PDB file of C-alpha atoms in Angstrom:
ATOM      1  CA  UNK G  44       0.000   0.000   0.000  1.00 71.00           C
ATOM      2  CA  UNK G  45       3.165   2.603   0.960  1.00 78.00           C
ATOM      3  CA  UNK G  46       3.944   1.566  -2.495  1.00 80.00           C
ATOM      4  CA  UNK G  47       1.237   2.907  -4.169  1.00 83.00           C
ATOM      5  CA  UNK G  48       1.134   5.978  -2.223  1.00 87.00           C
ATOM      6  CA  UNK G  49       4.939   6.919  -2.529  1.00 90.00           C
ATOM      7  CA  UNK G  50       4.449   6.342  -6.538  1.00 89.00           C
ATOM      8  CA  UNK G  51       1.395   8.366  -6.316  1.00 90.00           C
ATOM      9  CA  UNK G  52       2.669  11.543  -4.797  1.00 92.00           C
ATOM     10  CA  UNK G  53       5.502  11.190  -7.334  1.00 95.00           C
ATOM     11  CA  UNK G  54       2.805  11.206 -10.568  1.00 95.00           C
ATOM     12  CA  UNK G  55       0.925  13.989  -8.765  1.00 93.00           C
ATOM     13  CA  UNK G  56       4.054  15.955  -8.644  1.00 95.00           C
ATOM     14  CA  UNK G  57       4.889  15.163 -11.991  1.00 96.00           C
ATOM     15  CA  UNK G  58       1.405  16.556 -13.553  1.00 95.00           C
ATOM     16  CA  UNK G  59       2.735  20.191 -11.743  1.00 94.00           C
ATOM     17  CA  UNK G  60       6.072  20.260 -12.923  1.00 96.00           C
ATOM     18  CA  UNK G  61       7.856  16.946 -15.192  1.00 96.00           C
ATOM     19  CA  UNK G  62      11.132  17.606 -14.352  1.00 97.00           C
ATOM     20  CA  UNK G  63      10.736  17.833 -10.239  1.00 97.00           C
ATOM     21  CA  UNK G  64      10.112  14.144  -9.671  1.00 97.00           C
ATOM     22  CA  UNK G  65      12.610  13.355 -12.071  1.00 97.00           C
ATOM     23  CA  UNK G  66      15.179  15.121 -10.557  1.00 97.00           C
ATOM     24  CA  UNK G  67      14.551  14.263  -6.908  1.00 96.00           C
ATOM     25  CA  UNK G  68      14.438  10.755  -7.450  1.00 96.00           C
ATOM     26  CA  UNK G  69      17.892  10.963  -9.283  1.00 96.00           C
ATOM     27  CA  UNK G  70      19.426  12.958  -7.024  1.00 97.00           C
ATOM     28  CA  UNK G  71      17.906  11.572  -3.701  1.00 96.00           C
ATOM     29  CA  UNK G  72      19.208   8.154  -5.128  1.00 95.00           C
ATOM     30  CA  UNK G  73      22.652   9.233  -5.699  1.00 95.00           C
ATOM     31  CA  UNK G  74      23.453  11.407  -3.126  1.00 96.00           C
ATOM     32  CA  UNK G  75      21.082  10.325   0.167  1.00 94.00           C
ATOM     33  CA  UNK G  76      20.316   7.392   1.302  1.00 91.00           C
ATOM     34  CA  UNK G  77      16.512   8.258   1.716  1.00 92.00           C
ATOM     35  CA  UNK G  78      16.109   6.550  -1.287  1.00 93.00           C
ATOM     36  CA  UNK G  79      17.167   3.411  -3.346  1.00 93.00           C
ATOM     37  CA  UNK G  80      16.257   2.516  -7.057  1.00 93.00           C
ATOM     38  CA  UNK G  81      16.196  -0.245  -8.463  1.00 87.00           C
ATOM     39  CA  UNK G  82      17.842  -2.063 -11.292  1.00 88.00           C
ATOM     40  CA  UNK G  83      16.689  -1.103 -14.356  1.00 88.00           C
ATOM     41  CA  UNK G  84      15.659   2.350 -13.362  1.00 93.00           C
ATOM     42  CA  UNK G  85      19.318   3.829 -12.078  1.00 94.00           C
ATOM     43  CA  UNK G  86      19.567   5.457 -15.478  1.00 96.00           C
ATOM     44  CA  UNK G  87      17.886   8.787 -13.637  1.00 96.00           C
ATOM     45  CA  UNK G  88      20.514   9.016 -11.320  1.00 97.00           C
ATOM     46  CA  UNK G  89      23.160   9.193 -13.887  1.00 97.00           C
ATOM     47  CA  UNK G  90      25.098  12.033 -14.670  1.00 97.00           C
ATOM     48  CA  UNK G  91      23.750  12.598 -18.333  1.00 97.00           C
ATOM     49  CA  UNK G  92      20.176  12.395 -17.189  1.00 97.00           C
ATOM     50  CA  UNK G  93      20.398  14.822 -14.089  1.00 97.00           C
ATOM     51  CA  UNK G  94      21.934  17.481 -16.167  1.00 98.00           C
ATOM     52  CA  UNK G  95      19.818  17.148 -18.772  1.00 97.00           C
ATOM     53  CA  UNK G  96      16.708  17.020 -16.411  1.00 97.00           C
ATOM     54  CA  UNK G  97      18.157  19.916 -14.789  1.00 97.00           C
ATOM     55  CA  UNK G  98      18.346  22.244 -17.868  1.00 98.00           C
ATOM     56  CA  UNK G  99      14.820  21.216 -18.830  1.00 97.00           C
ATOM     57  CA  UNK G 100      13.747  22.280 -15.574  1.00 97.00           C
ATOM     58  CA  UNK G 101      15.125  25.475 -15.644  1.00 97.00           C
ATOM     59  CA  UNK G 102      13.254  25.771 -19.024  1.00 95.00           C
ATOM     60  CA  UNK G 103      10.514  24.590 -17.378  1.00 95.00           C
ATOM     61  CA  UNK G 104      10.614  27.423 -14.041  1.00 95.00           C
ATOM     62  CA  UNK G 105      10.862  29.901 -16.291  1.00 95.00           C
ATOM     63  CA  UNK G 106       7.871  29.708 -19.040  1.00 94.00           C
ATOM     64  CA  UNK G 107       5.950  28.745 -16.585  1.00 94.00           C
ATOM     65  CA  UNK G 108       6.031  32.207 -14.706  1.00 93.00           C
ATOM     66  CA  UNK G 109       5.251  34.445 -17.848  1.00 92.00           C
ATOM     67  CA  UNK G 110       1.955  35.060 -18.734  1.00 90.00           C
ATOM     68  CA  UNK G 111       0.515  33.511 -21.739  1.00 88.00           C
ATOM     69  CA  UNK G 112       3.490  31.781 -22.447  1.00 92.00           C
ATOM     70  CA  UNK G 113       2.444  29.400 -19.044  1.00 92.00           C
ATOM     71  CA  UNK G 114      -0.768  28.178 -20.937  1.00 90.00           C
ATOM     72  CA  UNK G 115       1.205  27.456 -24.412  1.00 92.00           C
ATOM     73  CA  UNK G 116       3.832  25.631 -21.921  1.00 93.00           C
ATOM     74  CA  UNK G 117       1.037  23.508 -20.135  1.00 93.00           C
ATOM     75  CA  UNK G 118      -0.289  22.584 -23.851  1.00 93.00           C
ATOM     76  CA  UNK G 119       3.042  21.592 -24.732  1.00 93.00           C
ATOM     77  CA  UNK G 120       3.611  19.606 -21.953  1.00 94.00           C
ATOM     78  CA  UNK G 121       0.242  17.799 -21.786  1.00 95.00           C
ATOM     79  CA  UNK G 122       1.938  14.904 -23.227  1.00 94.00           C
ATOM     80  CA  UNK G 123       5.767  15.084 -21.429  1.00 96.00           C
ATOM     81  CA  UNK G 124       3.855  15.705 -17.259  1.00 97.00           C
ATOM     82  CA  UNK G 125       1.553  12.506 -17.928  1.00 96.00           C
ATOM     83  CA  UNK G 126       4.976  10.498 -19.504  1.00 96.00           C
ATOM     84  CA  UNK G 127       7.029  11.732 -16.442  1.00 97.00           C
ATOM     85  CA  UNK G 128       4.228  10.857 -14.049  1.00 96.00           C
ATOM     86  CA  UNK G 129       4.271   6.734 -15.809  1.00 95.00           C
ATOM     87  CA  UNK G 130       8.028   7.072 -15.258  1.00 95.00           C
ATOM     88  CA  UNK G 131       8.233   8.469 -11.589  1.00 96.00           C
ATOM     89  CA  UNK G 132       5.023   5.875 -10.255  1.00 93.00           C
ATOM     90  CA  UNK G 133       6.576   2.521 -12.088  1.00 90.00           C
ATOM     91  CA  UNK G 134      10.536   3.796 -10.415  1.00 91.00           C
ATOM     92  CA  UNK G 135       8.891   5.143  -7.272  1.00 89.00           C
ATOM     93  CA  UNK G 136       7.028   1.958  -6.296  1.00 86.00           C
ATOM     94  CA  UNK G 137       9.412  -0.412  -6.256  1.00 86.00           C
ATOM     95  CA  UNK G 138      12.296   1.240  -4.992  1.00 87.00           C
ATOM     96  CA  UNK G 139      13.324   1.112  -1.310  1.00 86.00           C
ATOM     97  CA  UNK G 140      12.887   4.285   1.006  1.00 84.00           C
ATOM     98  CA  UNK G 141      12.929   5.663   4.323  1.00 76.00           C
ATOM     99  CA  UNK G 142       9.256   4.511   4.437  1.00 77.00           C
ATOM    100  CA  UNK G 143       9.178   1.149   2.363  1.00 75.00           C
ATOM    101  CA  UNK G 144      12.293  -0.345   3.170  1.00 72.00           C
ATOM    102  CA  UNK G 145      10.777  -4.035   1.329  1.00 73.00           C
ATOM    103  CA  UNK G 146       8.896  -2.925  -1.714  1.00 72.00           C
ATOM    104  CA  UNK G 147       6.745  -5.366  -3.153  1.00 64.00           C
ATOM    105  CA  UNK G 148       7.376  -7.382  -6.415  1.00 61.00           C
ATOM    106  CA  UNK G 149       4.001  -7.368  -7.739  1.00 55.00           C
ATOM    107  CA  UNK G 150       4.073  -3.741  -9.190  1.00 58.00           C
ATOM    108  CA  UNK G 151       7.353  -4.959 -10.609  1.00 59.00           C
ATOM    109  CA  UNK G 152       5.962  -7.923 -12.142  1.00 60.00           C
ATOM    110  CA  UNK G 153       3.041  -5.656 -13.456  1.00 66.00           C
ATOM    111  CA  UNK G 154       5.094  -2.817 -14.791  1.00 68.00           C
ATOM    112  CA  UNK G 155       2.648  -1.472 -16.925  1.00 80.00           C
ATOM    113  CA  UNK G 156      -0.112  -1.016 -13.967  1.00 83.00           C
ATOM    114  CA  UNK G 157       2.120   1.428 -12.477  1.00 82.00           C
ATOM    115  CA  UNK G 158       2.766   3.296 -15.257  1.00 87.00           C
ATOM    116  CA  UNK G 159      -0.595   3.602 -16.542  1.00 91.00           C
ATOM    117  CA  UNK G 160      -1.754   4.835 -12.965  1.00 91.00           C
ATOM    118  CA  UNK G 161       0.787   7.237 -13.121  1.00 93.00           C
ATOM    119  CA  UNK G 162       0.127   8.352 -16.157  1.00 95.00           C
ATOM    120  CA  UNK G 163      -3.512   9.296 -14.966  1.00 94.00           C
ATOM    121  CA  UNK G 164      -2.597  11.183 -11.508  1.00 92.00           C
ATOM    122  CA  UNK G 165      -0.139  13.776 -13.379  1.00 95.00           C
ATOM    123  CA  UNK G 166      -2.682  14.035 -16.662  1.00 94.00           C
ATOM    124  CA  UNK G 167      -5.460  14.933 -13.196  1.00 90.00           C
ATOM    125  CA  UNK G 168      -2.728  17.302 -11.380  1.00 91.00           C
ATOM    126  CA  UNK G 169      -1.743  18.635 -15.184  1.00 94.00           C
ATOM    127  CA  UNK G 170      -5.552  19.412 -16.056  1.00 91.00           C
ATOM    128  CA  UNK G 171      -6.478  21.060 -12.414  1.00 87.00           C
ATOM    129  CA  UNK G 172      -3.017  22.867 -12.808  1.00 91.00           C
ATOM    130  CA  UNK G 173      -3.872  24.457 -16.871  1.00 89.00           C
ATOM    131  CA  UNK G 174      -7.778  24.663 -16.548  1.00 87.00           C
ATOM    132  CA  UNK G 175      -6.794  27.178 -13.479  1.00 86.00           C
ATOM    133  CA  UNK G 176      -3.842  29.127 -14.667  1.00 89.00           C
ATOM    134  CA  UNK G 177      -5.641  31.442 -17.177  1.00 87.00           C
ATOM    135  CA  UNK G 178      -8.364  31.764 -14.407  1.00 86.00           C
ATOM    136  CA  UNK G 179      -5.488  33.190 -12.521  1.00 88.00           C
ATOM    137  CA  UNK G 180      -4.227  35.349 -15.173  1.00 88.00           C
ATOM    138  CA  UNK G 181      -7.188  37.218 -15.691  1.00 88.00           C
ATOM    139  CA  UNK G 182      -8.437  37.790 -12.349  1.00 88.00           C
ATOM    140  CA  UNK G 183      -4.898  39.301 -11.511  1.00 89.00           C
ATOM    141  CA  UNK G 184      -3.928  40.767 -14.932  1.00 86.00           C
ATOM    142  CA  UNK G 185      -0.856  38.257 -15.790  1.00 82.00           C
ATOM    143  CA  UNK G 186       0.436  39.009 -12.338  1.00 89.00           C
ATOM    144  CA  UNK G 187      -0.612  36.376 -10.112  1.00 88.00           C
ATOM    145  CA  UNK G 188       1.321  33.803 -12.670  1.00 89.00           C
ATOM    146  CA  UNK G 189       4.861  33.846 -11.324  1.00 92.00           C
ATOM    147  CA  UNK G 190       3.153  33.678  -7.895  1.00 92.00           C
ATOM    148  CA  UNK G 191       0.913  30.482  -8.692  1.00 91.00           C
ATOM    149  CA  UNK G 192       3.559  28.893 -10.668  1.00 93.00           C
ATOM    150  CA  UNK G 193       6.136  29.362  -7.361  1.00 93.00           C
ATOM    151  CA  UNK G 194       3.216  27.395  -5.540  1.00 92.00           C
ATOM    152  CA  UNK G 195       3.105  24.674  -7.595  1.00 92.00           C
ATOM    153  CA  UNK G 196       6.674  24.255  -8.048  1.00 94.00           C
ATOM    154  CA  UNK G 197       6.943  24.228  -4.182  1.00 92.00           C
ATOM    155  CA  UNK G 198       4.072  21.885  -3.985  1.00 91.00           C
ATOM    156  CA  UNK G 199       6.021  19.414  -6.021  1.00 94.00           C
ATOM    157  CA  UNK G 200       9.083  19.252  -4.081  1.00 94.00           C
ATOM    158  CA  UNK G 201       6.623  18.354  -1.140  1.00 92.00           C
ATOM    159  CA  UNK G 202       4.866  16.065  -3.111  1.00 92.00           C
ATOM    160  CA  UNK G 203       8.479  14.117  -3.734  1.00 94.00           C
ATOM    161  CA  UNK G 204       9.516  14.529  -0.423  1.00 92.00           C
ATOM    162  CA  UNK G 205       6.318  13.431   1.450  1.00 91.00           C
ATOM    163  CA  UNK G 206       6.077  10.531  -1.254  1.00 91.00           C
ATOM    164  CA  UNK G 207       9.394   9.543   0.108  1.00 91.00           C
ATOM    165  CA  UNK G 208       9.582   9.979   3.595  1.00 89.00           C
ATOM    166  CA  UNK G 209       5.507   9.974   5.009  1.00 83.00           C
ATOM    167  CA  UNK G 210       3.752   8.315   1.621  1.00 81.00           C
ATOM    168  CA  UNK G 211       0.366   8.627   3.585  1.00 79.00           C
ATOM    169  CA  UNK G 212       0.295  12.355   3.863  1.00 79.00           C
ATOM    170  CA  UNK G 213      -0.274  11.489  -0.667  1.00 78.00           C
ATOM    171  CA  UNK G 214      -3.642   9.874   0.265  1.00 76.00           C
ATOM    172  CA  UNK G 215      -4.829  13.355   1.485  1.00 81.00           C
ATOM    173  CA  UNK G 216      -3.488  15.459  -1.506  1.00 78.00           C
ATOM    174  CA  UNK G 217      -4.923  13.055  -4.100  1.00 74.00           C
ATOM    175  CA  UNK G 218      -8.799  13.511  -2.289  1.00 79.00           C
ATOM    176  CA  UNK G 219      -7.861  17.502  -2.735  1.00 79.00           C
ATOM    177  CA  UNK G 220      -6.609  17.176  -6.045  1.00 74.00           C
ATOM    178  CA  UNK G 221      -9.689  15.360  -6.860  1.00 76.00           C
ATOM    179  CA  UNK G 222     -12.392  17.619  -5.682  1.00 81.00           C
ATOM    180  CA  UNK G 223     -10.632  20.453  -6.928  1.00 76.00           C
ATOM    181  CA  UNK G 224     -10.333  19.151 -10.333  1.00 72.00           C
ATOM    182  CA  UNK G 225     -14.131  18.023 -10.371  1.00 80.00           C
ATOM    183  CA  UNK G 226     -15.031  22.007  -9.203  1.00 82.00           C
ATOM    184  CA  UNK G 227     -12.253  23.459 -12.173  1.00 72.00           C
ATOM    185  CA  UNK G 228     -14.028  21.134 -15.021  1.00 75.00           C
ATOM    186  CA  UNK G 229     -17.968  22.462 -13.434  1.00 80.00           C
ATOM    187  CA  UNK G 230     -16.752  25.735 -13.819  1.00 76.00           C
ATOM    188  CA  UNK G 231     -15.209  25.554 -17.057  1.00 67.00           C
ATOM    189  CA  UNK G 232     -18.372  23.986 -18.196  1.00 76.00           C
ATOM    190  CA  UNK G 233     -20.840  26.252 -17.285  1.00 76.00           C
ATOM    191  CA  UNK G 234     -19.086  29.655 -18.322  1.00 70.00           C
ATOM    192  CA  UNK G 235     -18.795  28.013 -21.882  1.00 71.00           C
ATOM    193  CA  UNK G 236     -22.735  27.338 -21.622  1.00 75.00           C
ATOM    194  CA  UNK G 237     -22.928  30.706 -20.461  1.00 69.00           C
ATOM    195  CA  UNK G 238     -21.371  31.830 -23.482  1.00 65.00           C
ATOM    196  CA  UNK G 239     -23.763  30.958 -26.580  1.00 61.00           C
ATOM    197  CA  UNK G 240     -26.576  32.609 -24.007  1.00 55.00           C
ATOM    198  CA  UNK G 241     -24.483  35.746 -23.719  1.00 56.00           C
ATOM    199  CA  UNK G 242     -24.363  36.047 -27.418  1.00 52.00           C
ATOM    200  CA  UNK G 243     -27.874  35.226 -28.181  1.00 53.00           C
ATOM    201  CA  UNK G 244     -28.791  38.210 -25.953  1.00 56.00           C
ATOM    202  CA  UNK G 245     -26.238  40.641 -27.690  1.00 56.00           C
ATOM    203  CA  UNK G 246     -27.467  39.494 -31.087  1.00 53.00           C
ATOM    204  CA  UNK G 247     -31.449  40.304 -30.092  1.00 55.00           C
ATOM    205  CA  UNK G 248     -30.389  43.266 -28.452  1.00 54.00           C
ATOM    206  CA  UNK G 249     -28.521  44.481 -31.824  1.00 49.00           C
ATOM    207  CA  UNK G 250     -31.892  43.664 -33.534  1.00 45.00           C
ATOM    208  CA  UNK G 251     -33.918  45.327 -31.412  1.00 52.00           C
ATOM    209  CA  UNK G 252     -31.396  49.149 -31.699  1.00 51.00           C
ATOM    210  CA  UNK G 253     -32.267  47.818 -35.195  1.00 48.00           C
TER     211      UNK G 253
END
């Protein structure tokens, strides 16, 4: 079960910001001993692969905190947070931590469960994250993007950490995630019903000046 939680905070992470998960398991892998991967996944904590995670994060911090360009980045990256978040779930759950210190085989055996629930949580955490950024941007006039984007890159690194080292604090931010996602999409719903309304009244308006 600690399994599935610690790869589950890593996927949520990963639908906020690819690179963070990424990154912290390479690096808490090769320089800590909060964290062990396994065979077959110790390609992230090479040296090619953390500095080319690394520049893609900085790529990554920084379109994400300019205004307009944030929404283009989350479209682009609709497809590389949900790849990241297979990745970080199927490396995350069966590797040993501070928490897990025997992870099971079974997720092992069934790599492609893993993956494909990872692949889920960051495409939920990626959708709450892009349906609410140009909400943000126009209440605050571009402003409030650096700020929101700041959060969310914090919230990652807390998301990897508290995957790693208390996996059942992730039980709590998946419920969140959830019901803020379902609120985003009812939202987002009914101001594009509210649209074709707004515009019907405009156009009999127009007729009646007429």
């Amino acid at each position: 079960m600690l399994e599935l939680l610690t790869g589950s905070g890593l996927a949520l992470a990963a639908g906020l910001n690819a690179f963070i998960p990424l990154l912290g398991l390479g690096l808490l892998s090769r320089y800590t001993d909060l964290l062990a991967l396994p065979q077959g996944w110790q390609w992230i904590e090479s040296t090619p692969a953390l500095v080319i995670l690394g520049v893609l994060l900085v790529i990554e911090v920084v379109a994400d905190k300019v205004p307009a360009l944030d929404s283009v980045n989350d479209l682009l990256q609709t497809a590389v947070r949900p790849a990241s978040g297979g990745i970080v779930f199927a490396a995350g759950s069966v590797s040993e931590t501070t928490a897990v210190t025997d992870p099971s085989t079974l997720l092992e055996d069934w790599r492609w469960v893993p993956i494909v629930l990872g692949v889920l949580l960051a495409l939920t955490t990626h959708t709450t994250k892009a349906l609410s950024r140009p909400v943000v941007n126009a209440s605050t006039a571009g402003i409030g993007a650096p700020v929101a984007s700041a959060a969310e890159d914090v919230s990652a690194v807390g998301l990897v950490l508290a995957a790693v080292l208390l996996p059942a604090l992730v039980a709590v931010v998946v419920v969140v995630v959830v019901v803020l996602l379902v609120i985003l999409v009812r939202r987002w719903r009914a101001a594009r019903s509210a649209r074709p309304s707004q515009a019907a009244g405009d156009g009999r308006g127009a007729l009646g000046r007429w």
